[in-house]
mmCIF file of C-alpha atoms in Angstrom:
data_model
loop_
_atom_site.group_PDB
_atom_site.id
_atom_site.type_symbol
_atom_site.label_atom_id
_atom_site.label_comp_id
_atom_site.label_asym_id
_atom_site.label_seq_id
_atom_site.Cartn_x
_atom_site.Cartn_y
_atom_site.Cartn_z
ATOM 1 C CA UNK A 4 16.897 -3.899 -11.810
ATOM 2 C CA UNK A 5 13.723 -5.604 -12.903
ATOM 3 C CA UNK A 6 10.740 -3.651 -12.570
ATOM 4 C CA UNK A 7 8.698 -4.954 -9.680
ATOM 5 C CA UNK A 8 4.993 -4.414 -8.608
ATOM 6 C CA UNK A 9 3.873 -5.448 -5.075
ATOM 7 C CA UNK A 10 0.107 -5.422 -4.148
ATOM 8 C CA UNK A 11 -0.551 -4.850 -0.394
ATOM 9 C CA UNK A 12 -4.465 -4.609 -0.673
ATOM 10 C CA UNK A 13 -7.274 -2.551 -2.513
ATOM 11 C CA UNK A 14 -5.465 -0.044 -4.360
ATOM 12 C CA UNK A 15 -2.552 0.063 -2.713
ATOM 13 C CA UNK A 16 0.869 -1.034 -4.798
ATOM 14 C CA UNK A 17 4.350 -0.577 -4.862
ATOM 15 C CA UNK A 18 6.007 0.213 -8.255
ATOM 16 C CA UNK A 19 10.023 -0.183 -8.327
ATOM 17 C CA UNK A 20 11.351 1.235 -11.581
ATOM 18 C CA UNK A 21 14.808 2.869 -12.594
ATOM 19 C CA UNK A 22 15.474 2.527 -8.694
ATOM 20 C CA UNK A 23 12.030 4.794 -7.713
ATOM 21 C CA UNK A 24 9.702 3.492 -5.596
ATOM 22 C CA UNK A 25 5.987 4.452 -5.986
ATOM 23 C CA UNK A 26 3.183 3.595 -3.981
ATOM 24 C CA UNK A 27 -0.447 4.340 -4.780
ATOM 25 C CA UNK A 28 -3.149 5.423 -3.163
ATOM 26 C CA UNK A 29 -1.740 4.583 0.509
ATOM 27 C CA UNK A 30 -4.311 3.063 2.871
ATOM 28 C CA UNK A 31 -2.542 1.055 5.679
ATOM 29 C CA UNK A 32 -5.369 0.937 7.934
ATOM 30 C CA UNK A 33 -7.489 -2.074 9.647
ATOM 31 C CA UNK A 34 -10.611 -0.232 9.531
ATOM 32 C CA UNK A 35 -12.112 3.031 7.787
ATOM 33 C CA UNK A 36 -15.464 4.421 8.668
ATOM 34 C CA UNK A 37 -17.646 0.975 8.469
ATOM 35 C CA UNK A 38 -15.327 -0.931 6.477
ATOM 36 C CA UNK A 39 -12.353 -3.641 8.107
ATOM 37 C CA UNK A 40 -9.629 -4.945 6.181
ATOM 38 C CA UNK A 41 -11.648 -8.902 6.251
ATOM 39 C CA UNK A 42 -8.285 -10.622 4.635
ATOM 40 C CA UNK A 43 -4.576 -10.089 4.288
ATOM 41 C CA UNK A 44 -2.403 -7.980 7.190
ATOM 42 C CA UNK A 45 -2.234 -4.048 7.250
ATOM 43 C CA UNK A 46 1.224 -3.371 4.734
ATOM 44 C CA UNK A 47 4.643 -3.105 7.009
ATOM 45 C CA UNK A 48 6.106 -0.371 7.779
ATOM 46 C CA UNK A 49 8.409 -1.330 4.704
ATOM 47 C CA UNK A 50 5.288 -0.639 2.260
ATOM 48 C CA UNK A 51 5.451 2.905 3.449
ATOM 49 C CA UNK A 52 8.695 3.608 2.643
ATOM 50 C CA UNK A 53 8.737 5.592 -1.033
ATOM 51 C CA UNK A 54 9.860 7.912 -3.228
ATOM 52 C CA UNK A 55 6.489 9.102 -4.510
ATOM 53 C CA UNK A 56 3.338 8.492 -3.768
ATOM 54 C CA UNK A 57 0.272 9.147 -6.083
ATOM 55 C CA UNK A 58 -3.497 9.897 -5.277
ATOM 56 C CA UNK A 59 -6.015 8.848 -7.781
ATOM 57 C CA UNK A 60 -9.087 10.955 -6.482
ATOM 58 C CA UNK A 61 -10.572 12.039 -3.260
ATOM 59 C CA UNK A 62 -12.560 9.419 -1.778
ATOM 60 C CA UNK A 63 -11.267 8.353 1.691
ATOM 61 C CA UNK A 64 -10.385 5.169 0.769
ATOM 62 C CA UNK A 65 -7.854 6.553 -1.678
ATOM 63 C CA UNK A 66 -6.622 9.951 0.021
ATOM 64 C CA UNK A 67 -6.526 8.557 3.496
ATOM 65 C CA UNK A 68 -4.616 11.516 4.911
ATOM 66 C CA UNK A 69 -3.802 9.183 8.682
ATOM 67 C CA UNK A 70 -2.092 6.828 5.788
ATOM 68 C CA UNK A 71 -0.337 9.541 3.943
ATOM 69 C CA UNK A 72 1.046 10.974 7.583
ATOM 70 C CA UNK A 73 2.964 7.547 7.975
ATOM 71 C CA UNK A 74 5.125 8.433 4.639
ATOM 72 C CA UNK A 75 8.638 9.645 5.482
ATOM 73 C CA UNK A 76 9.224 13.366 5.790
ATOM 74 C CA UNK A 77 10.534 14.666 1.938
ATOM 75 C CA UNK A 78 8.097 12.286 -0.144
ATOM 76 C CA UNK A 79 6.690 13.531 -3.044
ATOM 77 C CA UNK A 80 3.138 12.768 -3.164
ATOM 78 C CA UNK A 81 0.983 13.617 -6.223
ATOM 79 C CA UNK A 82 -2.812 14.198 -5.566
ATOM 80 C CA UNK A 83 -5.562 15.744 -7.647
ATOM 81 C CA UNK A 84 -5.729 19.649 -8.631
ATOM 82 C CA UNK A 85 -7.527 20.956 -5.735
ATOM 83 C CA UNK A 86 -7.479 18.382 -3.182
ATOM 84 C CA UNK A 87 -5.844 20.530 -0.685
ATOM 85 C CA UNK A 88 -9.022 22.491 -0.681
ATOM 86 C CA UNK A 89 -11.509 19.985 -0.474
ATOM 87 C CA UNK A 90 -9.687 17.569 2.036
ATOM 88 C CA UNK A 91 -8.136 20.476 4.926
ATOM 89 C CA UNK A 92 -5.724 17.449 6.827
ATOM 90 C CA UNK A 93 -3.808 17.468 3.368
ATOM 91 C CA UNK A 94 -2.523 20.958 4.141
ATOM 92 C CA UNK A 95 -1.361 19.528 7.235
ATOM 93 C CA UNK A 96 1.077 17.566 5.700
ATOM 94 C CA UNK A 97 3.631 19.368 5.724
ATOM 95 C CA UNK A 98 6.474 17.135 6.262
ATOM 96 C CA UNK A 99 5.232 16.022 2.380
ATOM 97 C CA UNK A 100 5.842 17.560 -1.097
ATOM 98 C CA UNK A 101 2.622 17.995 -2.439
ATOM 99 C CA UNK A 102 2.051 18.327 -6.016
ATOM 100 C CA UNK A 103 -1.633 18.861 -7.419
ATOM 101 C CA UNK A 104 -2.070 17.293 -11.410
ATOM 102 C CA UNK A 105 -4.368 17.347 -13.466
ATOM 103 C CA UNK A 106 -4.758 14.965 -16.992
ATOM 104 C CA UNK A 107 -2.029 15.581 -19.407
ATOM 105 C CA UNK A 108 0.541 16.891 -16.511
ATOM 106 C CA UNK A 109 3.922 15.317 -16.335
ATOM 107 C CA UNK A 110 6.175 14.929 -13.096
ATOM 108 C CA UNK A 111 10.157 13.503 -13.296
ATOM 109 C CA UNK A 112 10.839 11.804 -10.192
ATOM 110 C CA UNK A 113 14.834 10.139 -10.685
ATOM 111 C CA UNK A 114 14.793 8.361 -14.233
ATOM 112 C CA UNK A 115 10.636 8.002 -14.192
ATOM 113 C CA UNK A 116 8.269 9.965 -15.426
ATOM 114 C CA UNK A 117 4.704 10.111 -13.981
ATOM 115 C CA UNK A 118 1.846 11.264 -16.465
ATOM 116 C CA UNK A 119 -1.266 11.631 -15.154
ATOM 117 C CA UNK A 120 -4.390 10.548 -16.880
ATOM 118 C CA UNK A 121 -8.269 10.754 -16.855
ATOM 119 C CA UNK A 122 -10.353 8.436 -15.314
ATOM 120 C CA UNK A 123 -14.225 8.022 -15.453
ATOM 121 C CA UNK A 124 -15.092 8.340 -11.528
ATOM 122 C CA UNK A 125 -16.393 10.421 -8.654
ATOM 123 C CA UNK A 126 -14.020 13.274 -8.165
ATOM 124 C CA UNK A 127 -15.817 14.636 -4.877
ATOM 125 C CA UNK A 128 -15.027 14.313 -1.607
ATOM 126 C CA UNK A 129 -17.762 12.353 -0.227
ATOM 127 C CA UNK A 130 -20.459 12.123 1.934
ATOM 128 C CA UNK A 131 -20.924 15.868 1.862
ATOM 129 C CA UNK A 132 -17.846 17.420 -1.039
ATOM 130 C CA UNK A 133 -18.635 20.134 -2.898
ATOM 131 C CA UNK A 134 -15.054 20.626 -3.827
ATOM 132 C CA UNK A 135 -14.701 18.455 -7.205
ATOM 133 C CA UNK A 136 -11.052 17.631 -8.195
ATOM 134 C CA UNK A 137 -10.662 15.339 -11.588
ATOM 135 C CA UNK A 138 -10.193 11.621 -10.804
ATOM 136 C CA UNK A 139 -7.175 10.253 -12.147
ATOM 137 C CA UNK A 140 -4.949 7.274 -13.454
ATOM 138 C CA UNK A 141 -0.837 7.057 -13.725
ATOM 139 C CA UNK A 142 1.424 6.202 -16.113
ATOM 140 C CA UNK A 143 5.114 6.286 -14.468
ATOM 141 C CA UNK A 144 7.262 5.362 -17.273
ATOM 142 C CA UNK A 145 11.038 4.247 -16.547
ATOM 143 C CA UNK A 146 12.468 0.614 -18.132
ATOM 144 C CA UNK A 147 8.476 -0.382 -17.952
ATOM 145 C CA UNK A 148 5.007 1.907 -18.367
ATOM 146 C CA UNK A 149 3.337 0.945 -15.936
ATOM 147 C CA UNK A 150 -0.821 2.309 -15.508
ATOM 148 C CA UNK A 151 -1.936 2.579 -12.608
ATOM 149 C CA UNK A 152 -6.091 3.045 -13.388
ATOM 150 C CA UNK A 153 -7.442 4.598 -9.812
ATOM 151 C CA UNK A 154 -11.018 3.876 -9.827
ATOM 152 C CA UNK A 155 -12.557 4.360 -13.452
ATOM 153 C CA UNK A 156 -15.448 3.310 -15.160
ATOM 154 C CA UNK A 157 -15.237 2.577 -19.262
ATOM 155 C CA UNK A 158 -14.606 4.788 -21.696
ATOM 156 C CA UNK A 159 -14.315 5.492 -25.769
ATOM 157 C CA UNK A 160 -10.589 6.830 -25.175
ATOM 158 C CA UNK A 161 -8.859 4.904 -22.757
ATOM 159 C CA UNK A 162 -6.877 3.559 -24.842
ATOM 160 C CA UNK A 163 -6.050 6.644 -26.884
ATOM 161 C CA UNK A 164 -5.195 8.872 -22.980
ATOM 162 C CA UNK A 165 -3.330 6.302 -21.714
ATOM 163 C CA UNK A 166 -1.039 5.181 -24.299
ATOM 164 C CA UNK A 167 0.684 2.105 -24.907
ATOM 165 C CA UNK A 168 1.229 -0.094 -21.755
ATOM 166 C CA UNK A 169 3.619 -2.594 -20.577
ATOM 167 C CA UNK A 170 1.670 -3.262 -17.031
ATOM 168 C CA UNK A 171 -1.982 -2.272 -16.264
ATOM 169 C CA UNK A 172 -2.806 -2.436 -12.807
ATOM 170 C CA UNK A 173 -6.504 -2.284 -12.984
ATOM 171 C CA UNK A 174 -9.563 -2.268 -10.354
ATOM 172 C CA UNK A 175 -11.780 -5.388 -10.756
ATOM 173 C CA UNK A 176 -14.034 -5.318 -7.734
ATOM 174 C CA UNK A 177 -14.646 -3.139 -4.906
ATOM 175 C CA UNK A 178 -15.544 -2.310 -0.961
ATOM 176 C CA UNK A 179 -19.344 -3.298 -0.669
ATOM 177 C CA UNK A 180 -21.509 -5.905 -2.449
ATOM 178 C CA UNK A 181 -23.064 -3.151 -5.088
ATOM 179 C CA UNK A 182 -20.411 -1.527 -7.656
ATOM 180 C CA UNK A 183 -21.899 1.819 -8.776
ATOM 181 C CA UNK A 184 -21.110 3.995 -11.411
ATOM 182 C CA UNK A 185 -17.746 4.987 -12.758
ATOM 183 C CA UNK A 186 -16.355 1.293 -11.113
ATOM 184 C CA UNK A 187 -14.897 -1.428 -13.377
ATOM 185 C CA UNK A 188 -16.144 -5.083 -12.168
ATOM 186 C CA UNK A 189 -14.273 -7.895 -13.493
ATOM 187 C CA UNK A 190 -15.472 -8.416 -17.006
ATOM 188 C CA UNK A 191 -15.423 -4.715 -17.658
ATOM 189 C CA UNK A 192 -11.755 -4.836 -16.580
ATOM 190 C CA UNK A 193 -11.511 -7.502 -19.270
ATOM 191 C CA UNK A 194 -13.055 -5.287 -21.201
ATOM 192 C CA UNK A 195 -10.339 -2.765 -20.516
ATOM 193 C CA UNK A 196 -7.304 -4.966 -21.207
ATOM 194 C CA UNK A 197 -8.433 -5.714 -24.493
ATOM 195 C CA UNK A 198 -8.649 -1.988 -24.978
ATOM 196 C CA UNK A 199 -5.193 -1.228 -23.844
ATOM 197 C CA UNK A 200 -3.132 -4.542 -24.921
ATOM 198 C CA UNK A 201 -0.376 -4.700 -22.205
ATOM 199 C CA UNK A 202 1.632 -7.158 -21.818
ATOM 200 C CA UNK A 203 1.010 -7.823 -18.512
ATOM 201 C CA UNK A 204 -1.540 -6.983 -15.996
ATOM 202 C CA UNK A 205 -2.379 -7.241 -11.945
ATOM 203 C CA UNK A 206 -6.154 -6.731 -10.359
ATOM 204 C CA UNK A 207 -6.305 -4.697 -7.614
ATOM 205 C CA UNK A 208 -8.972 -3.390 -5.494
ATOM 206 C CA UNK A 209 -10.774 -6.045 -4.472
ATOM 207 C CA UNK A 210 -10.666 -9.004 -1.407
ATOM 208 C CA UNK A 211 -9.252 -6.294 0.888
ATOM 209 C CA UNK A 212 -12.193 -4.078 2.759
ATOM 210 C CA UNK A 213 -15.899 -4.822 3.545
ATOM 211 C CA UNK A 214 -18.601 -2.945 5.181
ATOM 212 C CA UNK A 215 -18.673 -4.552 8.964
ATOM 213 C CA UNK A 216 -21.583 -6.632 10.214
ATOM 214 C CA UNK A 217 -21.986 -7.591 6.125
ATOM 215 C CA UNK A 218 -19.879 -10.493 5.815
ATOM 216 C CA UNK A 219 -22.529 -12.941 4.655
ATOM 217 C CA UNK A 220 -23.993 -10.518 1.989
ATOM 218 C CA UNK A 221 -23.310 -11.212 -1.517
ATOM 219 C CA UNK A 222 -19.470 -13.029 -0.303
ATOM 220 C CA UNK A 223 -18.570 -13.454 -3.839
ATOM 221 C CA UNK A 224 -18.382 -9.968 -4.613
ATOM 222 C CA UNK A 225 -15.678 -10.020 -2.046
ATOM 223 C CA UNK A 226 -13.771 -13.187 -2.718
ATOM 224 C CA UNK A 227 -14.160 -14.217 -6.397
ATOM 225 C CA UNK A 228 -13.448 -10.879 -8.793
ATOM 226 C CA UNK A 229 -9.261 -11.766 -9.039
ATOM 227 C CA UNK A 230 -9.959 -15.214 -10.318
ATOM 228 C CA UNK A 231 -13.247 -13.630 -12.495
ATOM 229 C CA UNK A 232 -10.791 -11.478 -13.856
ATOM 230 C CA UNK A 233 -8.247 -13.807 -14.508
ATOM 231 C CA UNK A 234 -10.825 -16.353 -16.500
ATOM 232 C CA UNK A 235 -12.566 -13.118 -18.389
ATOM 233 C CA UNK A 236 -8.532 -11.694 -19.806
ATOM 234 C CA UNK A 237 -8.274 -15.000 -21.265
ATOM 235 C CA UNK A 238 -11.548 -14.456 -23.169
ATOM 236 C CA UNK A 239 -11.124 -10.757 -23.961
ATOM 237 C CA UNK A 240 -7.169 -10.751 -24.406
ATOM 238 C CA UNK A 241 -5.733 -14.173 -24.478
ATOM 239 C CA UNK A 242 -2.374 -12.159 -25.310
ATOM 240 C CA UNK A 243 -1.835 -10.990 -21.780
ATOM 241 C CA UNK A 244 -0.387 -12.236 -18.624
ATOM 242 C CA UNK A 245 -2.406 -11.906 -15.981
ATOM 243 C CA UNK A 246 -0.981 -11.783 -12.464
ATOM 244 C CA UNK A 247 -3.283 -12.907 -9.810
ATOM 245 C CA UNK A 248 -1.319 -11.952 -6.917
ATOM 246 C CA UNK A 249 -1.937 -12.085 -2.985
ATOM 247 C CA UNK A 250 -1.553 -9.383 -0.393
ATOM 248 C CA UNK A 251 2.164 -8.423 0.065
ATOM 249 C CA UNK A 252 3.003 -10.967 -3.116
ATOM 250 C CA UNK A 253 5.253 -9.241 -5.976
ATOM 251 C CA UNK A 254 6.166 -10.124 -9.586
ATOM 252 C CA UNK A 255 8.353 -8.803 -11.720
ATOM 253 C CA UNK A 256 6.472 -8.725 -15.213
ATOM 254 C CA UNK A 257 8.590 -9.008 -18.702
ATOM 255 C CA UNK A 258 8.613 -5.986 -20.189
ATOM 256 C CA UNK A 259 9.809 -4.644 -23.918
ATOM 257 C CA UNK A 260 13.149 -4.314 -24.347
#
C-alpha cells in the first residue's frame, strides 16, 4: 500500500509503511503539567494501536510514560540509550519491548528499517535530570524514508546523518510563546528542508499544547507556524511539497519509485 502519514498533534504521527505502523513520540493526553491540548481532540484509541513506537528524547512531552502505558502489550518501542534510568515508570512497562538506541543504530521491524539519528536538543530529563540520554531523529525506511526530526535545533550535518529523504516530518513551532535553544521555528525548518531536499514534507509540533491561563500571550506563536512554514518552503525549497495537515488528517505523499 501507499505509504501514509497521519498527524494527531505536536509530535505525535502515524507512519504506515510495508504494512508497519509507527507512531512517534505518543502523547494522547488533554493536559500535561501546565500545558492543555487548546485545539484538535486527544488521538482515538485507533492512534494507539502500532507496531513500533519511537521516542525522540526525554522530555515529558515526548516520553510520556501514562501515553506509552495505553500501547498494546508486545509493542516495540524505541527510546533513547539510557532512558530507563533517568525516567523509573519506563521500567514499568513491562507489557512493552523496550529497545534503547543511540545515533547510527539500526532496528528491522517487518520490511522497515528504523535508523536512528542525532538531533541538536536537550537530552535531560527535565526540571531536575541529571541522567542525559542523546536526543534523537528516525529514519524508518520501507517503500518511502521517511525522517522523523524529534525536537532539533540546526546543524552543519543534517543533511550528511540523515541521508536522503523522501518525507521529512519536521518541528516548526512549539508548547509556549518563547522557542529556546536546540528548537527549529518555522523559517529554520525552511531552513532545514532546503538542507535535506525531500520530496515531501509535514510540520508537526505546533497548534497542539499551550501553557494554561496564557492563551492571549503571543497567540501567533500558537496558531500561525504551519502556514509560516508552508510560505517559508516555498522560499527556501520551492521543489517540495509541503503538507499542511490538521489533527487526525493523513496524506499519502509520492514517493520514488
Amino acid at each position: 500500500m501507499p505509504v501514509e502519514i497521519t498527524w494527531w498533534g505536536h509530535a505525535t504521527c502515524t507512519v504506515e509503511d510495508s504494512d508497519v505502523r509507527v507512531l512517534t513520540d505518543p502523547l494522547f493526553a488533554r493536559r500535561l503539567a501546565h500545558l492543555r491540548r487548546r485545539c484538535g481532540a486527544p488521538p482515538p484509541p485507533g492512534a494507539w494501536r502500532a507496531d513500533v513506537a519511537v521516542v525522540s528524547h526525554l522530555h515529558a512531552d515526548h516520553l510520556h510514560v501514562p501515553s506509552l502505558a495505553r500501547l498494546a502489550p508486545g509493542t516495540r518501542l524505541l527510546v533513547p540509550r539510557g532512558a530507563p534510568r533517568a525516567v523509573p515508570g519506563l521500567r514499568r512497562l513491562t507489557r512493552l519491548r523496550v529497545t534503547e538506541v543511540a545515533p547510527g543504530d539500526r532496528v528491522t521491524v517487518g520490511d522497515l528499517e528504523i535508523r536512528a539519528v542525532p538531533a541538536l536538543h536537550d537530552g535531560r530529563r527535565l526540571p531536575l535530570g541529571r541522567h542525559r540520554s542523546p536526543a534523537l531523529g528516525y529514519v524508518v525506511e520501507g517503500e518511502a524514508r521517511t525522517y522523523f526530526a524529534g525536537d532539533t535545533g540546526l546543524f552543519d550535518s543534517m543533511a550528511e546523518e540523515v541521508g536522503p529523504v523522501d518525507v521529512a516530518l519536521l518541528p516548526v513551532g512549539g508548547w509556549g510563546p518563547f522557542l529556546g535553544e536546540g528548537h527549529l521555528d518555522a523559517g529554520r525548518a525552511a531552513q532545514a528542508l532546503a538542507r535535506l531536499a525531500p520530496r515531501s514534507a509535514v510540520p508537526v509540533h505546533y497548534g497542539t499544547y499551550w501553557p494554561i491561563g496564557m492563551d492571549a500571550v503571543r497567540p501567533h506563536e500558537f496558531h500561525a507556524p504551519g502556514d509560516e512554514f508552508v510560505r517559508l518552503a516555498a522560499r527556501w525549497a520551492p521543489g517540495v511539497v509541503v503538507h499542511r495537515l490538521g489533527h487526525g488528517e493523513s496524506v499519502r505523499p509520492e514517493v520514488a519509485r
